[in-house]
XYZ file of C-alpha atoms in Angstrom:
515
model
C 109.520 106.234 129.484
C 111.184 109.652 129.436
C 111.410 108.954 125.570
C 108.051 108.805 125.198
C 107.351 112.092 127.084
C 110.040 113.705 125.044
C 108.257 112.584 121.589
C 105.053 113.736 123.260
C 106.128 117.004 123.443
C 107.435 117.156 119.847
C 104.255 116.086 118.535
C 102.681 119.673 118.631
C 101.926 120.585 114.621
C 101.093 116.507 114.210
C 98.653 116.918 117.083
C 97.100 120.122 115.727
C 97.079 118.976 112.238
C 95.267 115.680 113.452
C 92.510 117.960 115.334
C 91.654 120.057 112.484
C 91.148 117.288 109.806
C 89.278 115.381 112.308
C 87.212 118.620 113.396
C 86.794 119.311 109.819
C 85.590 115.859 108.919
C 82.880 115.898 111.771
C 81.517 119.027 110.860
C 81.300 118.366 107.009
C 79.319 115.086 108.387
C 76.992 116.777 110.738
C 76.132 119.522 107.703
C 75.471 116.344 105.745
C 73.721 113.720 107.831
C 71.238 116.268 110.080
C 69.621 117.527 106.165
C 69.561 113.890 105.174
C 68.415 112.615 108.610
C 65.192 115.013 108.644
C 64.315 114.187 104.895
C 64.682 110.497 105.872
C 62.622 110.729 108.985
C 59.457 111.902 106.367
C 60.316 109.849 103.610
C 60.830 105.611 103.829
C 62.664 105.445 100.413
C 64.985 108.077 101.487
C 65.503 106.287 104.633
C 66.371 103.057 103.068
C 68.980 104.432 100.825
C 70.755 106.846 102.830
C 71.372 104.246 105.580
C 72.186 101.493 103.329
C 74.652 103.711 101.587
C 76.149 104.898 104.886
C 76.527 101.400 105.999
C 78.174 100.262 102.746
C 80.792 103.070 103.622
C 81.639 101.393 107.102
C 82.010 98.123 105.523
C 85.151 99.465 103.505
C 88.164 99.353 105.426
C 89.152 103.038 106.465
C 92.645 102.566 104.910
C 90.848 101.353 101.552
C 88.647 104.322 101.390
C 91.051 106.824 102.077
C 93.617 105.499 99.179
C 90.658 105.241 96.594
C 90.508 109.410 96.842
C 93.616 109.671 95.229
C 92.484 108.062 92.043
C 89.223 109.809 92.100
C 90.345 112.864 92.690
C 93.251 112.418 89.710
C 90.672 111.597 87.436
C 88.658 114.701 88.280
C 91.220 117.104 87.772
C 90.094 116.893 84.057
C 86.969 118.676 85.264
C 88.305 121.026 87.691
C 91.980 121.847 86.774
C 95.670 120.813 87.371
C 95.196 122.853 90.809
C 92.643 120.075 92.440
C 94.776 118.413 95.244
C 95.269 114.802 94.834
C 97.112 114.410 98.149
C 96.891 115.532 101.693
C 93.907 117.200 103.782
C 91.140 117.244 100.542
C 91.115 113.429 100.395
C 91.184 112.730 103.550
C 88.473 114.933 104.520
C 86.341 113.862 102.280
C 86.970 110.049 103.313
C 87.021 110.802 107.161
C 83.665 112.422 106.740
C 82.061 109.445 104.639
C 83.108 107.437 107.379
C 81.397 109.687 109.971
C 77.833 109.605 108.567
C 76.376 106.320 109.543
C 76.126 106.731 113.293
C 75.312 110.237 112.679
C 72.386 109.451 110.514
C 71.508 106.036 112.272
C 70.666 107.963 115.784
C 69.313 110.623 114.168
C 66.442 108.847 112.036
C 65.933 106.096 114.887
C 65.212 109.319 117.501
C 62.893 110.470 115.014
C 61.115 107.102 114.757
C 60.389 106.422 117.962
C 59.402 109.655 119.380
C 56.083 109.794 120.661
C 52.995 109.921 118.305
C 50.873 111.981 120.367
C 53.738 114.785 121.216
C 53.801 115.063 117.271
C 50.188 114.922 116.472
C 49.743 117.900 119.728
C 52.070 120.021 117.525
C 49.671 119.400 114.033
C 46.906 119.943 116.467
C 47.926 123.721 117.677
C 48.620 124.618 114.014
C 52.593 124.339 113.916
C 54.067 124.649 110.674
C 56.419 121.784 109.335
C 59.473 124.408 110.467
C 58.188 125.279 113.883
C 57.388 121.476 114.866
C 60.924 120.544 113.924
C 62.833 123.747 115.327
C 60.570 123.805 118.607
C 59.322 119.735 119.160
C 61.346 117.351 116.811
C 64.828 118.810 117.458
C 65.063 118.960 121.104
C 63.500 115.691 121.394
C 66.457 114.410 119.259
C 69.048 116.261 120.484
C 70.404 114.054 122.898
C 70.182 110.910 120.511
C 71.517 112.828 117.610
C 74.804 113.880 120.328
C 75.225 110.368 120.852
C 75.550 109.559 117.503
C 78.103 112.676 116.944
C 80.072 111.334 119.844
C 80.713 107.926 118.207
C 81.144 109.500 115.150
C 84.078 111.470 116.823
C 86.021 109.029 118.333
C 85.871 106.907 114.975
C 87.091 109.844 113.258
C 89.686 110.689 115.386
C 91.060 107.083 115.326
C 90.972 106.607 111.599
C 92.564 109.901 110.841
C 96.064 108.183 111.859
C 95.703 106.435 108.648
C 95.893 109.641 106.422
C 99.551 109.359 106.643
C 99.148 106.762 103.683
C 97.786 109.582 101.652
C 100.073 112.523 102.774
C 97.783 114.155 105.275
C 100.195 115.130 108.605
C 98.464 113.317 111.675
C 99.374 111.525 114.816
C 99.745 108.420 112.431
C 103.030 110.047 111.295
C 104.811 108.692 114.402
C 102.767 105.523 114.267
C 104.023 104.536 111.267
C 107.513 105.734 111.125
C 107.962 103.870 114.459
C 106.321 100.540 113.125
C 108.525 100.790 110.562
C 111.981 101.964 112.429
C 111.436 99.799 115.307
C 111.155 102.773 117.650
C 108.482 101.994 120.194
C 108.519 105.127 122.196
C 107.262 106.806 118.677
C 104.009 104.482 117.968
C 103.282 104.635 121.766
C 103.394 108.475 121.864
C 101.420 108.660 118.792
C 98.734 106.336 120.169
C 98.338 107.730 123.367
C 98.180 111.127 121.928
C 95.300 109.761 119.370
C 93.604 108.097 122.532
C 93.545 111.241 124.533
C 92.073 113.684 121.562
C 89.564 110.977 121.252
C 88.866 111.141 125.151
C 88.726 115.106 125.204
C 86.355 115.186 122.266
C 83.971 112.742 123.655
C 83.919 114.252 127.095
C 83.085 117.463 125.508
C 80.734 116.163 123.109
C 79.093 114.329 126.060
C 78.589 117.823 128.068
C 76.660 118.862 125.247
C 74.394 115.945 125.134
C 73.673 116.321 128.913
C 73.157 119.670 128.107
C 70.605 118.828 125.698
C 69.158 116.059 128.078
C 68.535 117.822 130.929
C 67.880 121.202 129.014
C 70.650 123.261 130.727
C 72.448 125.738 127.908
C 74.932 126.131 130.331
C 76.460 122.479 129.300
C 75.754 122.712 125.797
C 77.812 126.144 125.435
C 80.239 125.562 127.643
C 81.222 122.204 126.093
C 81.194 124.227 122.431
C 83.299 126.816 123.462
C 86.180 124.611 124.818
C 85.956 122.590 121.913
C 86.000 125.872 119.182
C 88.751 127.229 121.540
C 90.847 123.850 121.217
C 90.168 124.086 117.003
C 91.030 127.700 117.004
C 94.045 126.968 119.130
C 94.973 123.941 116.606
C 94.669 126.502 113.544
C 96.637 129.293 115.235
C 99.427 126.714 115.952
C 99.580 125.961 112.200
C 99.274 128.911 110.398
C 99.394 131.656 112.893
C 102.179 133.875 113.457
C 103.423 131.884 116.187
C 107.095 131.133 114.730
C 108.826 133.022 111.776
C 108.261 131.136 108.748
C 110.668 131.983 105.707
C 111.447 130.416 102.632
C 109.953 128.393 99.823
C 108.506 124.995 100.669
C 109.615 122.035 99.309
C 107.207 118.727 99.926
C 109.467 115.553 100.108
C 107.690 112.099 99.661
C 108.735 108.882 101.626
C 107.893 105.274 100.849
C 107.002 103.258 103.989
C 110.197 101.904 104.456
C 113.240 102.846 106.567
C 115.524 103.591 103.636
C 113.408 106.341 102.362
C 112.840 108.106 105.283
C 116.552 108.394 105.789
C 116.947 109.559 101.918
C 114.149 112.046 102.277
C 115.841 113.577 105.567
C 119.083 113.734 103.848
C 117.719 115.427 100.886
C 115.554 117.765 103.447
C 118.666 118.511 105.212
C 120.603 119.625 101.757
C 117.824 121.997 100.999
C 117.237 123.696 104.210
C 120.810 124.704 103.711
C 119.890 126.475 100.564
C 117.041 128.329 102.424
C 114.397 126.165 101.772
C 111.262 124.954 104.192
C 110.615 121.218 104.119
C 107.621 119.257 104.569
C 107.954 115.333 104.591
C 105.114 113.053 103.346
C 105.735 109.653 104.602
C 104.359 106.017 104.526
C 103.004 106.709 100.714
C 102.823 103.757 98.401
C 104.862 103.611 95.325
C 101.943 104.154 92.531
C 100.897 106.704 94.935
C 104.449 107.938 95.062
C 104.961 108.377 91.214
C 101.951 110.113 90.521
C 102.075 112.884 92.798
C 105.247 113.543 92.113
C 104.417 113.440 88.077
C 101.052 115.927 88.711
C 102.703 118.068 91.084
C 101.291 116.737 94.612
C 104.712 116.394 95.869
C 107.909 118.159 94.811
C 110.718 115.481 95.260
C 110.577 111.720 95.686
C 113.091 108.929 95.829
C 112.104 106.079 93.332
C 114.052 102.933 91.746
C 114.099 102.315 88.455
C 113.044 98.286 88.373
C 109.669 99.813 90.230
C 109.087 102.211 87.595
C 110.236 99.956 84.539
C 107.620 97.252 85.814
C 104.996 99.223 87.621
C 104.731 102.448 85.260
C 106.526 101.445 82.021
C 104.800 97.773 82.069
C 108.310 96.180 81.052
C 108.986 92.690 81.612
C 112.032 92.621 79.729
C 115.799 93.173 81.121
C 118.017 95.180 79.170
C 120.492 95.951 81.329
C 121.345 98.377 84.134
C 122.480 101.522 82.102
C 120.296 101.089 79.306
C 116.956 100.833 81.604
C 118.352 103.967 83.631
C 118.515 105.800 79.797
C 115.060 104.562 79.085
C 113.326 105.657 82.295
C 114.831 108.895 82.157
C 113.875 109.848 78.379
C 110.367 108.556 79.004
C 109.621 110.458 82.345
C 110.661 113.415 80.490
C 108.566 112.807 77.672
C 105.511 111.378 78.914
C 105.194 112.762 83.021
C 107.555 116.029 82.640
C 108.915 114.591 85.868
C 113.338 115.192 85.882
C 115.384 112.336 86.699
C 117.926 114.527 88.549
C 120.233 110.974 88.596
C 121.061 108.233 90.416
C 122.336 108.407 94.183
C 125.135 105.676 93.310
C 123.491 102.733 94.821
C 121.189 99.815 93.996
C 118.181 98.637 96.245
C 117.018 95.523 94.235
C 114.410 92.947 95.355
C 115.965 89.637 95.796
C 114.611 86.306 97.455
C 116.561 85.858 100.780
C 116.727 82.975 103.360
C 118.313 82.341 106.369
C 122.179 80.896 105.869
C 121.494 77.897 108.317
C 118.211 76.994 106.434
C 119.059 77.417 103.171
C 122.426 75.156 103.899
C 119.873 72.775 105.050
C 118.090 72.440 101.704
C 120.747 72.793 99.468
C 119.283 76.037 98.269
C 121.766 78.535 96.921
C 120.328 80.295 93.877
C 116.033 80.291 93.004
C 116.606 77.800 90.554
C 117.672 75.497 93.400
C 114.477 76.999 95.462
C 111.753 75.766 92.918
C 111.687 72.314 93.781
C 111.657 72.848 97.569
C 109.226 75.859 97.458
C 105.850 73.679 97.825
C 107.088 72.826 101.535
C 107.914 76.459 102.437
C 106.264 79.285 103.503
C 107.274 82.542 101.729
C 106.683 86.329 103.111
C 106.668 89.458 101.422
C 105.979 93.404 102.224
C 102.602 94.576 101.389
C 102.789 95.502 97.712
C 105.237 92.327 96.787
C 102.976 89.893 95.646
C 100.726 92.516 93.840
C 103.860 93.410 91.723
C 104.942 92.818 88.249
C 108.263 91.731 89.668
C 106.927 88.890 91.867
C 104.713 87.541 89.006
C 108.154 87.606 86.689
C 110.244 85.771 89.006
C 107.347 83.192 89.972
C 106.747 82.325 86.512
C 110.631 82.150 85.535
C 111.407 79.434 87.912
C 107.905 77.980 88.301
C 107.674 78.886 92.040
C 104.607 77.595 94.233
C 105.114 77.945 97.705
C 102.787 76.221 100.284
C 101.975 79.727 101.669
C 101.996 83.288 101.262
C 102.129 85.781 104.008
C 102.134 89.806 104.415
C 104.468 91.574 106.394
C 105.338 94.878 107.074
C 109.083 95.355 105.901
C 110.519 95.339 109.440
C 108.583 92.703 110.498
C 109.623 90.195 107.420
C 112.986 90.048 108.636
C 111.492 89.439 112.158
C 109.594 86.205 110.561
C 112.354 85.209 108.761
C 114.662 85.220 112.074
C 111.711 83.276 114.094
C 110.680 80.754 111.370
C 107.254 81.970 110.293
C 108.906 82.309 107.064
C 111.429 80.585 105.241
C 111.700 82.937 102.029
C 111.145 86.350 101.995
C 111.672 89.509 99.372
C 114.573 90.981 100.581
C 116.242 94.332 99.582
C 119.812 94.408 98.870
C 120.515 97.640 100.598
C 118.952 96.572 103.922
C 121.578 95.894 106.348
C 119.741 93.446 108.171
C 120.960 90.789 105.461
C 124.551 90.507 107.025
C 123.466 91.478 110.634
C 120.992 88.547 110.661
C 123.208 86.180 108.250
C 120.985 85.936 105.492
C 121.981 84.747 102.162
C 120.817 86.319 98.837
C 119.571 83.500 96.420
C 121.405 84.112 93.083
C 118.830 85.009 89.947
C 120.689 83.033 87.165
C 117.486 83.880 84.740
C 117.635 87.713 85.357
C 114.052 87.951 86.348
C 114.507 90.763 88.509
C 115.555 94.015 87.063
C 117.998 96.676 88.305
C 116.952 99.304 91.003
C 119.115 102.408 90.734
C 117.619 104.842 93.477
C 116.736 107.895 91.545
C 116.066 111.485 92.925
C 113.008 112.660 91.101
C 112.035 116.152 90.620
C 108.310 117.526 89.692
C 107.560 119.000 86.694
C 107.510 122.767 88.467
C 110.735 122.155 89.812
C 112.556 120.886 86.794
C 113.611 124.361 86.003
C 114.357 125.192 89.708
C 118.320 125.857 89.240
C 118.747 126.642 93.193
C 117.198 123.411 94.128
C 119.219 121.270 91.664
C 122.483 122.880 92.477
C 121.667 121.764 96.287
C 120.907 118.331 95.710
C 123.521 117.557 92.915
C 126.263 116.587 95.864
C 124.234 113.952 96.256
C 124.237 112.571 92.821
C 126.693 109.337 92.652
C 127.969 109.459 96.022
C 126.097 106.890 98.291
C 127.705 103.250 98.029
C 125.539 100.471 98.843
C 127.680 99.638 101.920
C 127.032 103.154 103.449
C 123.236 103.106 102.756
C 123.200 99.335 104.069
C 125.192 100.671 107.357
C 122.628 103.749 107.490
C 119.379 101.206 107.147
C 120.639 98.697 109.874
C 121.288 101.778 112.296
C 117.893 102.827 111.900
C 116.494 99.420 112.037
C 118.261 98.034 114.798
C 116.950 97.841 118.479
C 119.947 98.072 120.609
C 121.755 101.095 122.243
C 123.115 101.783 118.886
C 120.046 102.818 117.123
C 119.502 105.867 115.263
C 116.905 107.830 114.082
C 116.314 108.765 110.351
C 117.700 111.916 110.981
C 120.780 110.525 112.756
C 121.241 108.605 110.174
C 121.051 111.322 107.175
C 123.263 113.421 108.927
C 125.805 110.291 109.296
C 125.905 109.899 105.092
C 126.009 113.579 104.895
C 129.271 113.555 107.031
C 130.885 110.429 105.503
C 130.294 111.611 101.625
C 131.465 114.813 102.849
C 128.580 117.507 102.970
């Protein structure tokens, strides 16, 4: 329990960023929804179209809606220029705004439709203009119902804002996603509690405003609005005000959604902090998002893998060998994207198929070729990307793999599923310490269907000429052996008393390699 309170106390910046993001989305949704609702109340066609579109947005999962704005904004750079942000606050703001529209629109339109005809006729009878009728009659009568819609939208938005972590916007989703991946349940619970608390506070404040409109007491309205505004101002002050000294140039480091990436991002961050840089982390990003973000300047540094770039970006299915693959990728990045491949960290984290040793022995499976005949009896599991990646298609087609069932798991839970028997074969990572700890066997790949996966340090084109930054990172190149990376990964993924945080594991690596 003490761990949870300590973690909650450290979430100040994340909570402040969450408040600003959610408040901005709710505010923008109000600005859009209320005029549209007024128009829709007077025009049946507008009412059908606006409510239909808002309902359509609601049918989309919030995570998908957030992710879609990355390619949309990326394509809009052709119109608005390279300075248009594609990750972080802007795409999250736009997606959450759309998500908040439906309850506001529906409540406002419903309130207008259910007003007593006699009241509206009386307003017309005394000669009120349309504006006077809206301001003096319709708005006061509809206000409690509109506020009810805003309350619903606020709770939805605060909850959905935790997913903005996946597109690089800091929020209370950061500890939730990091905790799920590293099995740090204090982080998960702290993030959930903080998000729930924000939602409850927002609902209470908006509820007081709703009550004020209902009983015609301005004190309730202004009191709730003042406290809400104070909270938003305090959040902005905490993030951007002169509360603490802010010095040094900011470098943004990306991490994909597994433990190794969290560790390496912190290792790189610690090196740059020593060199005088300020560091921001964007955790939990997908492979395609990370590569596009570093090549377009949305982030400064990422850790990627040769096999991922080879299959996803170069669209290559052949396997020319480890050294040649690295050379081709380095040259392609320089020529096509301007991204600098600073170098290899020294270890390979390849995709591989893994089984429990006892299960593999029982079935007589030592290689993927041995697996093919028994695959129709087995369940295979993979991370959320695996079954959509070219590597899966390549290994499936090379060996004719046809499993009884495919299941998606978060990387951490994928190993748990193998241990518990919910999966027979998984797409493991060769630098994962759980392979040895869980007594798993890696199946041989005699046909070479899976490419090599050297870990690379990637610098955005705008940082390619930063001699100071490159000098700070050079001591990492070629220094991390796979055994050390496995040890660090296991230290973060384990659940016993020897468990480490990504920062602690990064410090261990730094000490071992003499930094």
